XYZ file of C-alpha atoms in Angstrom:
88
model
C -9.776 48.333 -25.498
C -8.897 51.843 -24.947
C -7.864 53.074 -21.520
C -7.554 56.755 -20.328
C -4.195 57.599 -18.855
C -2.256 60.637 -18.341
C 1.388 61.588 -17.379
C 2.792 63.133 -14.469
C 6.575 64.329 -14.483
C 9.003 67.173 -13.272
C 10.607 69.480 -15.788
C 12.911 72.451 -15.950
C 14.347 74.630 -18.634
C 18.069 75.602 -19.228
C 18.604 79.122 -19.643
C 16.031 81.374 -20.984
C 12.515 80.287 -20.498
C 11.211 77.583 -22.943
C 7.996 76.683 -24.430
C 7.489 73.032 -24.036
C 4.478 70.868 -25.940
C 3.620 67.396 -25.173
C 1.621 65.413 -27.357
C 0.278 61.683 -26.831
C -0.581 59.809 -30.052
C -0.527 62.968 -32.047
C -3.197 64.825 -29.419
C -1.355 67.959 -28.020
C -1.844 67.717 -24.099
C 0.440 70.521 -22.939
C 1.584 73.886 -24.274
C 3.227 75.978 -21.574
C 6.098 78.179 -20.933
C 8.895 76.908 -18.389
C 10.792 79.399 -16.517
C 12.118 77.030 -13.426
C 11.002 73.640 -12.170
C 7.535 72.515 -12.513
C 5.434 69.638 -11.496
C 3.304 68.796 -14.503
C 0.214 66.504 -14.805
C -1.218 65.963 -18.349
C -5.101 65.536 -19.025
C -6.048 61.927 -19.306
C -6.124 60.623 -23.224
C -7.241 57.405 -24.642
C -4.318 54.925 -25.029
C -4.220 52.181 -27.250
C -3.274 48.354 -26.739
C 0.124 48.396 -27.624
C 2.402 51.255 -28.680
C 1.474 54.629 -27.736
C 3.773 57.555 -28.659
C 4.685 60.553 -26.503
C 6.260 63.553 -28.032
C 8.135 66.412 -25.970
C 8.971 69.329 -28.167
C 10.605 72.579 -27.316
C 9.811 75.570 -29.386
C 12.833 77.697 -28.722
C 16.529 76.603 -29.956
C 18.885 75.165 -27.354
C 21.394 76.848 -25.365
C 25.278 75.869 -24.941
C 26.157 76.473 -21.211
C 29.818 77.294 -22.351
C 28.385 80.452 -24.138
C 26.382 81.760 -20.888
C 28.199 80.594 -17.969
C 31.772 79.823 -17.012
C 31.476 76.038 -17.897
C 33.433 73.648 -20.154
C 29.946 72.169 -21.111
C 29.432 72.271 -24.843
C 26.027 70.233 -24.796
C 23.254 71.931 -26.281
C 20.450 72.095 -23.790
C 16.871 72.936 -23.726
C 14.725 71.191 -20.907
C 15.172 68.519 -18.236
C 12.570 65.879 -17.782
C 12.510 63.595 -14.547
C 10.285 61.388 -12.869
C 7.885 60.595 -15.714
C 4.954 58.225 -14.371
C 1.737 57.126 -16.038
C -1.460 57.925 -14.101
C -4.078 55.506 -13.998
């Protein structure tokens, strides 16, 4: 049987604002611009028994800290996602 659930999470961007898109089982639930820390709660969607897919996608290219600030960090960063919880 299907159950409706949502997600709650904290997110922030690195560098310039980023457009974040979240989909659950190929259904878009969030499309927003991040320009600092945000607490996000998605709308509830029907989950299937077994596997359910959550996709986090950032529209803009990532940024390398070494190219922006005085840093030795060569990683390519976009957003940070923390404290992901399923909402019943």
